[in-house]
Short mmCIF file of C-alpha atoms in Angstrom, two decimals:
data_model
loop_
_atom_site.label_atom_id
_atom_site.label_comp_id
_atom_site.label_asym_id
_atom_site.label_seq_id
_atom_site.Cartn_x
_atom_site.Cartn_y
_atom_site.Cartn_z
CA MET A 1 60.80 146.06 68.77
CA VAL A 2 58.51 146.17 71.79
CA ALA A 3 55.79 148.79 72.04
CA PRO A 4 55.95 151.05 75.09
CA ARG A 5 53.84 149.97 78.02
CA ALA A 6 50.46 151.60 78.07
CA SER A 7 49.68 154.20 80.67
CA PRO A 8 46.79 153.44 83.05
CA SER A 9 44.56 155.83 81.10
CA SER A 10 45.33 154.16 77.74
CA THR A 11 44.81 150.73 79.31
CA GLN A 12 41.42 151.84 80.64
CA ALA A 13 40.53 153.30 77.25
CA SER A 14 41.46 149.99 75.57
CA LEU A 15 39.29 148.06 78.00
CA GLU A 16 36.34 150.38 77.45
CA LEU A 17 36.73 150.04 73.70
CA VAL A 18 36.71 146.25 73.91
CA ARG A 19 33.71 146.26 76.24
CA ALA A 20 31.83 148.48 73.77
CA ALA A 21 32.77 146.16 70.89
CA TYR A 22 31.55 143.12 72.82
CA ARG A 23 28.26 144.92 73.60
CA ALA A 24 27.81 145.82 69.93
CA PHE A 25 28.51 142.23 68.88
CA ALA A 26 26.19 140.77 71.53
CA THR A 27 23.33 143.03 70.41
CA ARG A 28 24.13 142.47 66.71
CA ASP A 29 24.83 146.18 66.21
CA ILE A 30 27.32 145.65 63.39
CA ASP A 31 27.44 149.32 62.37
CA SER A 32 28.58 150.29 65.88
CA LEU A 33 31.07 147.43 65.96
CA LEU A 34 32.63 148.54 62.67
CA ARG A 35 32.88 152.15 63.90
CA LEU A 36 34.86 150.93 66.92
CA VAL A 37 37.61 149.15 65.00
CA THR A 38 40.35 150.66 62.88
CA PRO A 39 40.24 149.98 59.13
CA ALA A 40 43.61 148.24 59.60
CA VAL A 41 42.23 145.82 62.21
CA GLU A 42 43.72 142.34 62.55
CA TRP A 43 40.76 140.21 63.63
CA GLY A 44 41.19 136.61 64.64
CA GLU A 45 40.58 133.62 66.78
CA PRO A 46 42.70 130.50 67.15
CA VAL A 47 42.67 128.26 64.10
CA ASP A 48 40.40 125.27 64.62
CA PRO A 49 39.50 122.99 61.70
CA LEU A 50 36.05 122.47 63.24
CA ILE A 51 35.25 126.21 63.28
CA PRO A 52 34.91 127.67 59.77
CA ALA A 53 35.29 131.28 60.98
CA SER A 54 38.55 130.57 62.84
CA GLY A 55 41.81 132.14 61.74
CA THR A 56 42.94 135.70 61.16
CA ARG A 57 41.34 138.26 58.87
CA TYR A 58 42.40 141.80 58.04
CA GLY A 59 40.52 145.07 57.67
CA LEU A 60 36.83 145.85 57.97
CA SER A 61 36.08 143.50 55.09
CA GLY A 62 37.78 140.74 57.10
CA VAL A 63 35.56 141.48 60.11
CA LEU A 64 32.48 141.33 57.87
CA GLU A 65 33.68 138.05 56.36
CA TRP A 66 34.20 136.58 59.87
CA LEU A 67 30.71 137.70 60.89
CA ARG A 68 29.13 136.27 57.73
CA ILE A 69 30.85 132.90 58.06
CA GLY A 70 29.97 132.74 61.74
CA GLN A 71 26.34 133.59 61.09
CA ASP A 72 26.09 130.99 58.33
CA THR A 73 27.82 128.15 60.21
CA GLU A 74 27.59 128.64 63.98
CA THR A 75 24.90 128.97 66.60
CA ILE A 76 25.91 131.16 69.52
CA LEU A 77 24.22 129.87 72.66
CA ALA A 78 25.75 132.43 75.01
CA PHE A 79 28.00 135.44 74.63
CA GLU A 80 28.91 136.64 78.09
CA PRO A 81 32.56 137.50 78.68
CA SER A 82 33.06 137.75 82.43
CA ARG A 83 36.42 139.50 82.59
CA PHE A 84 38.66 141.60 80.43
CA LEU A 85 42.45 141.81 80.36
CA ALA A 86 44.65 144.51 78.87
CA GLU A 87 48.32 144.46 77.97
CA ARG A 88 50.00 147.29 76.14
CA TYR A 89 47.46 148.39 73.52
CA ILE A 90 45.62 145.09 73.22
CA ALA A 91 42.61 143.99 75.24
CA TRP A 92 40.73 140.72 75.33
CA GLY A 93 37.35 139.60 76.56
CA LEU A 94 37.38 136.20 78.23
CA PRO A 95 34.51 133.74 78.55
CA ALA A 96 33.20 132.74 81.93
CA ASP A 97 35.24 129.99 83.60
#
């Protein structure tokens, strides 16, 4: 089953939500980040054996696990998504080209 296409207002709302989440992450405001996501969140990044935090996690505890693993194993040199895309009810932040 395919979800109905989002209206322009819901697409804009999705983009604003993702922008706010990226701002919270970039400023390490984890409380704000967790308030922005649903408790049923599916949080992930492509699986990569060289990145310990890669893969999919579920729920707020999954987000916290992803953050903890990332903090313990990765050094973020830059976090500056330059554009955002939205499709249906999903939005993504993309790194600079």
